Amino acid sequence: MILKIKKLNENAVIPAMATPGSAGMDLRACIESDVIINPGERALIPTGLAIALESNAYVAYIYARSGLAVKSGITLANCVGVIDSDYRGELKVGLVNISDKPFTVSNGERIAQLVISPVIVPEIALVSELDETERAQGGFGSTGIK
């Protein structure tokens, strides 16, 4: 699979995997000046990049960086960003500060990770009954917490 990447800003950094075993490529902020995200606030951070997936058999996901989330309380405002195969606009990352301290995003900082995955498009079958399982309708902790 080939991921086509277009720089929309000359200062944008092409995504790269940090290690050979990485599943995601680091996305970096492409901003003119620092952005301060205060506790409880959100900010939309541009990457200066646009992508083209090979076909609708693929999707790109934007995930939080675990280090930012755990160490600094900076995560994605929408949990996971979904980049459809036909989207050609700039990749932007919605960050939210769930900590109690302001956080500064600087140009070139790794702010999220981009993961490419296959898409399975199911056929839809409207049915009047679903098969029974032991769990049935149990959810939201119905199997216990330990």
XYZ file of N, CA, C and O in Angstrom:
584
model
N 0.842 -1.184 0.000
C 0.000 0.000 0.000
C 0.879 1.236 0.000
O 1.882 1.282 0.706
N 0.493 2.221 -0.773
C 1.225 3.485 -0.828
C 0.344 4.574 -0.231
O -0.809 4.734 -0.619
N 0.903 5.299 0.730
C 0.216 6.443 1.327
C 0.809 7.697 0.697
O 1.987 7.999 0.894
N -0.006 8.409 -0.067
C 0.451 9.658 -0.681
C 0.283 10.789 0.324
O -0.782 10.926 0.931
N 1.342 11.576 0.479
C 1.329 12.682 1.429
C 1.701 13.958 0.691
O 2.671 13.989 -0.079
N 0.927 15.012 0.926
C 1.204 16.318 0.327
C 1.482 17.318 1.443
O 0.705 17.433 2.394
N 2.587 18.039 1.313
C 2.877 19.116 2.260
C 2.068 20.340 1.857
O 2.182 20.820 0.731
N 1.257 20.827 2.770
C 0.492 22.055 2.554
C 1.252 23.259 3.103
O 0.896 24.399 2.816
N 2.254 22.978 3.899
C 3.086 24.002 4.516
C 4.529 23.501 4.417
O 4.805 22.344 4.751
N 5.428 24.347 3.970
C 6.818 23.910 3.793
C 7.472 23.454 5.093
O 8.450 22.701 5.083
N 6.939 23.887 6.242
C 7.499 23.501 7.537
C 6.922 22.196 8.080
O 7.330 21.741 9.147
N 5.966 21.618 7.378
C 5.353 20.368 7.839
C 6.388 19.253 7.839
O 7.313 19.234 7.024
N 6.202 18.318 8.777
C 7.108 17.182 8.911
C 6.368 15.925 8.467
O 5.257 15.652 8.938
N 6.986 15.162 7.561
C 6.381 13.926 7.075
C 6.271 12.941 8.242
O 7.242 12.748 8.983
N 5.111 12.301 8.421
C 4.949 11.343 9.526
C 5.946 10.197 9.410
O 6.271 9.755 8.309
N 6.405 9.727 10.563
C 7.359 8.619 10.592
C 7.090 7.752 11.813
O 6.578 8.227 12.828
N 7.449 6.490 11.688
C 7.341 5.564 12.812
C 8.581 5.711 13.684
O 9.701 5.782 13.170
N 8.381 5.746 14.996
C 9.496 5.957 15.920
C 10.403 4.735 16.038
O 11.598 4.870 16.260
N 9.836 3.540 15.887
C 10.611 2.304 15.969
C 10.143 1.360 14.869
O 9.036 1.525 14.336
N 10.935 0.346 14.529
C 10.515 -0.598 13.491
C 9.220 -1.349 13.834
O 8.500 -1.779 12.942
N 8.907 -1.482 15.104
C 7.692 -2.183 15.516
C 6.489 -1.290 15.733
O 5.420 -1.761 16.140
N 6.620 -0.006 15.468
C 5.509 0.928 15.673
C 4.365 0.636 14.705
O 4.597 0.330 13.540
N 3.137 0.761 15.193
C 1.961 0.631 14.335
C 1.561 1.987 13.763
O 0.964 2.066 12.693
N 1.879 3.054 14.492
C 1.486 4.395 14.085
C 2.665 5.270 13.727
O 3.794 5.049 14.177
N 2.378 6.254 12.895
C 3.368 7.258 12.500
C 3.082 8.535 13.281
O 1.935 8.960 13.368
N 4.125 9.134 13.812
C 3.946 10.354 14.589
C 3.516 11.517 13.704
O 4.114 11.766 12.653
N 2.482 12.218 14.147
C 2.050 13.464 13.514
C 2.577 14.613 14.353
O 2.510 14.578 15.588
N 3.071 15.641 13.695
C 3.664 16.778 14.390
C 2.890 18.066 14.118
O 2.335 18.248 13.042
N 2.896 18.933 15.104
C 2.248 20.235 14.972
C 2.976 21.063 13.932
O 4.207 21.065 13.864
N 2.216 21.775 13.110
C 2.777 22.702 12.133
C 2.095 24.047 12.379
O 1.055 24.360 11.793
N 2.685 24.807 13.292
C 2.068 26.055 13.751
C 3.083 27.193 13.722
O 4.289 26.970 13.844
N 2.585 28.417 13.532
C 3.436 29.606 13.477
C 3.969 29.986 14.855
O 5.087 30.463 14.985
N 3.133 29.802 15.879
C 3.542 30.140 17.243
C 2.928 29.139 18.210
O 1.993 28.414 17.871
N 3.487 29.083 19.405
C 3.019 28.140 20.417
C 1.524 28.305 20.669
O 0.984 29.425 20.578
N 0.873 27.193 21.002
C -0.536 27.201 21.372
C -0.629 26.697 22.810
O -0.150 25.602 23.111
N -1.218 27.509 23.677
C -1.408 27.107 25.075
C -2.818 26.546 25.216
O -3.796 27.206 24.861
N -2.890 25.319 25.735
C -4.188 24.686 25.995
C -4.355 24.648 27.507
O -3.637 23.926 28.214
N -5.266 25.456 28.016
C -5.520 25.509 29.452
C -6.350 24.312 29.892
O -7.003 23.662 29.069
N -6.351 24.001 31.189
C -7.147 22.874 31.683
C -8.599 22.976 31.222
O -9.210 24.045 31.291
N -9.109 21.875 30.697
C -10.491 21.823 30.231
C -10.717 22.394 28.843
O -11.811 22.285 28.299
N -9.712 22.995 28.247
C -9.864 23.601 26.924
C -9.461 22.635 25.816
O -8.743 21.661 26.039
N -9.938 22.960 24.609
C -9.612 22.202 23.398
C -8.917 23.136 22.412
O -9.132 24.337 22.436
N -8.122 22.520 21.526
C -7.464 23.296 20.470
C -7.344 22.405 19.240
O -7.096 21.200 19.355
N -7.529 23.001 18.073
C -7.383 22.290 16.811
C -6.005 22.639 16.249
O -5.741 23.785 15.892
N -5.133 21.639 16.175
C -3.748 21.857 15.802
C -3.496 21.338 14.383
O -3.675 20.144 14.109
N -3.067 22.200 13.472
C -2.784 21.758 12.100
C -1.476 20.971 12.020
O -0.567 21.177 12.830
N -1.401 20.087 11.018
C -0.169 19.332 10.764
C 0.538 19.819 9.511
O 1.683 19.451 9.276
N -0.160 20.596 8.682
C 0.421 21.057 7.426
C 0.480 19.987 6.355
O 1.176 20.139 5.358
N -0.271 18.897 6.551
C -0.238 17.757 5.641
C -1.638 17.356 5.185
O -2.612 17.521 5.922
N -1.708 16.810 3.988
C -2.911 16.157 3.479
C -2.464 14.790 2.967
O -1.301 14.611 2.584
N -3.388 13.829 2.979
C -3.040 12.481 2.523
C -4.058 11.984 1.512
O -5.173 12.497 1.427
N -3.645 10.968 0.760
C -4.547 10.251 -0.136
C -4.306 8.766 0.083
O -3.200 8.267 -0.140
N -5.329 8.083 0.563
C -5.256 6.637 0.715
C -5.430 5.990 -0.648
O -6.081 6.548 -1.536
N -4.863 4.822 -0.814
C -4.860 4.134 -2.105
C -6.266 3.851 -2.633
O -6.511 3.915 -3.833
N -7.186 3.505 -1.742
C -8.551 3.185 -2.151
C -9.458 3.213 -0.931
O -8.991 3.390 0.198
N -10.754 2.974 -1.166
C -11.687 2.935 -0.045
C -11.576 1.630 0.745
O -12.350 1.384 1.655
N -10.594 0.819 0.422
C -10.313 -0.385 1.203
C -9.495 -0.043 2.454
O -9.221 -0.919 3.272
N -9.124 1.259 2.597
C -8.310 1.689 3.724
C -8.927 2.910 4.404
O -9.658 3.673 3.789
N -8.576 3.066 5.667
C -8.955 4.234 6.450
C -7.731 4.648 7.257
O -6.894 3.812 7.601
N -7.622 5.922 7.540
C -6.565 6.411 8.427
C -7.216 6.826 9.738
O -8.279 7.458 9.743
N -6.604 6.433 10.827
C -7.083 6.815 12.154
C -6.037 7.698 12.819
O -4.837 7.449 12.697
N -6.507 8.704 13.540
C -5.618 9.523 14.358
C -5.894 9.162 15.806
O -7.033 9.254 16.283
N -4.851 8.699 16.482
C -4.938 8.289 17.880
C -4.087 9.205 18.752
O -3.106 9.801 18.281
N -4.429 9.244 20.031
C -3.633 10.002 20.999
C -2.272 9.347 21.164
O -2.100 8.153 20.921
N -1.317 10.120 21.574
C -0.012 9.583 21.974
C -0.103 9.264 23.460
O -0.441 10.112 24.270
N 0.199 8.032 23.814
C 0.028 7.592 25.196
C 0.879 8.405 26.170
O 0.434 8.719 27.265
N 2.090 8.766 25.764
C 2.944 9.554 26.648
C 2.345 10.912 26.977
O 2.383 11.355 28.123
N 1.782 11.586 25.963
C 1.142 12.882 26.208
C -0.068 12.726 27.126
O -0.293 13.548 28.015
N -0.840 11.680 26.899
C -2.056 11.485 27.691
C -1.731 11.170 29.149
O -2.279 11.776 30.067
N -0.832 10.222 29.357
C -0.533 9.777 30.720
C 0.305 10.799 31.483
O 0.030 11.092 32.644
N 1.318 11.363 30.837
C 2.235 12.267 31.535
C 1.722 13.695 31.635
O 1.999 14.394 32.602
N 0.957 14.144 30.611
C 0.569 15.559 30.574
C -0.935 15.794 30.521
O -1.367 16.941 30.544
N -1.742 14.748 30.407
C -3.194 14.931 30.343
C -3.668 15.515 29.026
O -4.733 16.116 28.952
N -2.896 15.321 27.956
C -3.269 15.846 26.637
C -3.699 14.667 25.778
O -2.912 13.762 25.491
N -4.944 14.676 25.364
C -5.495 13.584 24.572
C -6.342 14.162 23.445
O -6.413 15.380 23.282
N -6.981 13.296 22.684
C -7.787 13.773 21.566
C -9.183 14.172 22.041
O -9.806 13.464 22.834
N -9.689 15.258 21.504
C -11.012 15.744 21.867
C -12.111 14.792 21.416
O -13.165 14.714 22.040
N -11.873 14.047 20.328
C -12.885 13.137 19.801
C -12.490 11.673 19.942
O -13.011 10.820 19.244
N -11.567 11.365 20.822
C -11.061 10.010 21.101
C -10.264 9.434 19.943
O -9.120 9.086 20.117
N -10.866 9.297 18.780
C -10.173 8.797 17.591
C -10.651 9.602 16.395
O -11.850 9.750 16.180
N -9.719 10.100 15.611
C -10.071 10.797 14.381
C -10.124 9.798 13.234
O -9.238 8.963 13.096
N -11.179 9.878 12.441
C -11.342 8.981 11.297
C -11.136 9.795 10.024
O -11.855 10.763 9.774
N -10.146 9.381 9.222
C -9.860 10.053 7.963
C -10.304 9.123 6.840
O -9.671 8.094 6.574
N -11.408 9.468 6.203
C -11.961 8.646 5.132
C -11.081 8.690 3.891
O -10.314 9.640 3.682
N -11.216 7.675 3.049
C -10.367 7.540 1.870
C -10.546 8.675 0.862
O -9.646 8.943 0.071
N -11.676 9.366 0.892
C -11.915 10.428 -0.083
C -11.651 11.836 0.470
O -11.864 12.827 -0.213
N -11.142 11.946 1.698
C -10.834 13.252 2.285
C -9.475 13.727 1.798
O -8.495 12.976 1.828
N -9.394 14.952 1.347
C -8.138 15.508 0.846
C -7.718 16.789 1.558
O -6.772 17.459 1.155
N -8.428 17.147 2.617
C -8.083 18.357 3.352
C -6.935 18.135 4.318
O -6.397 17.032 4.456
N -6.557 19.208 4.989
C -5.455 19.147 5.944
C -5.803 18.254 7.130
O -6.917 18.303 7.653
N -4.834 17.454 7.551
C -4.986 16.689 8.783
C -4.799 17.659 9.941
O -3.762 18.320 10.042
N -5.820 17.745 10.772
C -5.756 18.583 11.969
C -6.100 17.706 13.159
O -6.898 16.779 13.045
N -5.507 18.010 14.294
C -5.671 17.189 15.483
C -6.362 18.008 16.562
O -5.840 19.045 16.987
N -7.517 17.540 16.992
C -8.242 18.181 18.085
C -7.712 17.660 19.405
O -7.900 16.487 19.737
N -7.022 18.509 20.148
C -6.475 18.117 21.444
C -7.313 18.707 22.568
O -7.886 19.785 22.427
N -7.361 18.005 23.690
C -8.041 18.502 24.878
C -7.111 18.289 26.074
O -6.393 17.291 26.151
N -7.119 19.260 26.976
C -6.293 19.193 28.175
C -7.164 18.741 29.339
O -8.012 19.493 29.817
N -6.959 17.498 29.787
C -7.737 16.969 30.919
C -6.941 17.043 32.219
O -7.350 16.476 33.228
N -5.826 17.766 32.187
C -5.017 17.927 33.396
C -5.449 19.194 34.136
O -6.387 19.877 33.731
N -4.724 19.504 35.190
C -5.012 20.727 35.949
C -3.960 21.809 35.703
O -3.896 22.795 36.428
N -3.136 21.611 34.640
C -2.079 22.578 34.324
C -2.152 22.958 32.848
O -2.457 22.124 31.997
N -1.824 24.195 32.516
C -1.746 24.579 31.105
C -0.677 23.749 30.388
O 0.322 23.351 30.992
N -0.903 23.505 29.104
C 0.053 22.751 28.285
C 0.357 23.558 27.040
O -0.548 24.091 26.402
N 1.622 23.638 26.682
C 2.042 24.395 25.505
C 2.424 23.445 24.380
O 3.267 22.566 24.564
N 1.778 23.630 23.226
C 2.121 22.884 22.016
C 3.045 23.776 21.195
O 2.708 24.924 20.904
N 4.193 23.228 20.819
C 5.170 23.968 20.025
C 5.257 23.394 18.620
O 4.931 22.227 18.389
N 5.714 24.211 17.696
C 5.888 23.763 16.320
C 6.812 22.547 16.268
O 7.840 22.510 16.933
N 6.412 21.534 15.501
C 7.224 20.332 15.345
C 7.025 19.290 16.414
O 7.573 18.189 16.315
N 6.238 19.609 17.446
C 6.009 18.654 18.532
C 5.132 17.499 18.066
O 4.177 17.689 17.329
N 5.464 16.287 18.513
C 4.654 15.112 18.196
C 3.360 15.188 19.012
O 3.399 15.230 20.235
N 2.222 15.244 18.317
C 0.951 15.478 18.999
C -0.040 14.331 18.884
O -1.022 14.276 19.620
N 0.184 13.415 17.955
C -0.751 12.301 17.753
C -0.054 11.263 16.892
O 1.096 11.448 16.477
N -0.764 10.166 16.630
C -0.211 9.163 15.730
C -1.241 8.758 14.692
O -2.438 8.735 14.958
N -0.744 8.483 13.505
C -1.567 8.126 12.358
C -1.404 6.630 12.096
O -0.286 6.146 11.947
N -2.532 5.912 12.058
C -2.523 4.469 11.810
C -3.407 4.198 10.594
O -4.524 4.712 10.506
N -2.912 3.402 9.668
C -3.670 3.018 8.482
C -4.198 1.600 8.699
O -3.438 0.708 9.099
N -5.479 1.400 8.426
C -6.101 0.086 8.632
C -6.994 -0.273 7.453
O -7.527 0.612 6.778
N -7.192 -1.578 7.254
C -8.149 -1.993 6.224
C -9.576 -1.721 6.683
O -9.850 -1.634 7.882
N -10.475 -1.578 5.720
C -11.895 -1.349 6.006
C -12.681 -2.559 5.528
O -12.466 -3.043 4.420
N -13.580 -3.021 6.361
C -14.495 -4.089 5.963
C -15.870 -3.445 5.828
O -16.407 -2.889 6.788
N -16.418 -3.498 4.640
C -17.754 -2.941 4.390
C -18.738 -4.110 4.373
O -18.735 -4.919 3.448
N -19.579 -4.206 5.415
C -20.486 -5.352 5.499
C -21.729 -5.171 4.637
O -22.122 -4.045 4.326
N -22.327 -6.275 4.275
C -23.666 -6.233 3.712
C -24.608 -6.104 4.903
O -24.375 -6.695 5.953
N -25.650 -5.335 4.765
C -26.607 -5.139 5.850
C -27.779 -6.092 5.659
O -28.363 -6.158 4.570
N -28.111 -6.807 6.719
C -29.255 -7.714 6.681
C -30.193 -7.348 7.824
O -29.838 -7.476 8.994
N -31.362 -6.849 7.506
C -32.358 -6.523 8.512
C -33.042 -7.815 8.929
O -33.567 -8.551 8.090
N -33.008 -8.119 10.231
C -33.596 -9.360 10.746
C -34.577 -9.045 11.868
O -34.531 -7.973 12.468
N -35.458 -9.972 12.141
C -36.424 -9.768 13.233
C -35.903 -10.324 14.552
O -36.379 -9.953 15.619
N -34.919 -11.199 14.516
C -34.342 -11.798 15.728
C -32.833 -11.928 15.559
O -32.333 -12.105 14.450
N -32.123 -11.877 16.685
C -30.686 -12.137 16.708
C -30.459 -13.439 17.468
O -31.264 -13.799 18.334
N -29.358 -14.122 17.173
C -29.079 -15.374 17.890
C -28.828 -15.075 19.363
O -28.392 -13.996 19.742
N -29.123 -16.048 20.210
C -28.966 -15.897 21.663
C -27.522 -16.209 22.065
O -26.874 -17.059 21.465
N -27.053 -15.494 23.086
C -25.737 -15.761 23.670
C -25.888 -15.800 25.176
O -26.908 -15.351 25.733
N -24.875 -16.314 25.857
C -24.915 -16.358 27.320
C -24.968 -14.952 27.903
O -25.677 -14.694 28.863
N -24.255 -14.029 27.295
C -24.217 -12.651 27.785
C -25.528 -11.919 27.508
O -25.941 -11.046 28.276
N -26.138 -12.200 26.382
C -27.398 -11.560 25.959
C -27.246 -10.044 25.910
O -26.371 -9.547 25.231
N -28.059 -9.298 26.662
C -28.025 -7.834 26.620
C -27.166 -7.214 27.697
O -27.135 -5.994 27.862
N -26.452 -8.045 28.475
C -25.615 -7.519 29.534
C -24.487 -6.655 28.991
O -23.812 -7.021 28.033
N -24.311 -5.527 29.567
C -23.266 -4.604 29.140
C -22.933 -3.644 30.260
O -23.491 -3.726 31.359
N -22.036 -2.735 30.016
C -21.666 -1.693 30.974
C -21.335 -2.268 32.337
O -21.948 -1.929 33.345
N -20.389 -3.213 32.355
C -19.936 -3.792 33.624
C -20.667 -5.053 34.030
O -20.477 -5.555 35.129
N -21.516 -5.594 33.168
C -22.304 -6.766 33.524
C -21.460 -8.016 33.766
O -21.903 -8.938 34.426
N -20.220 -8.026 33.267
C -19.358 -9.184 33.480
C -18.453 -8.987 34.692
O -17.576 -9.805 34.952
N -18.639 -7.920 35.434
C -17.843 -7.659 36.632
C -16.703 -6.695 36.353
O -16.453 -6.309 35.221
N -16.020 -6.296 37.433
C -14.931 -5.334 37.281
C -13.559 -5.972 37.476
O -12.562 -5.352 37.289
N -13.518 -7.234 37.886
C -12.223 -7.927 38.085
C -12.146 -9.140 37.214
O -13.051 -9.738 36.819
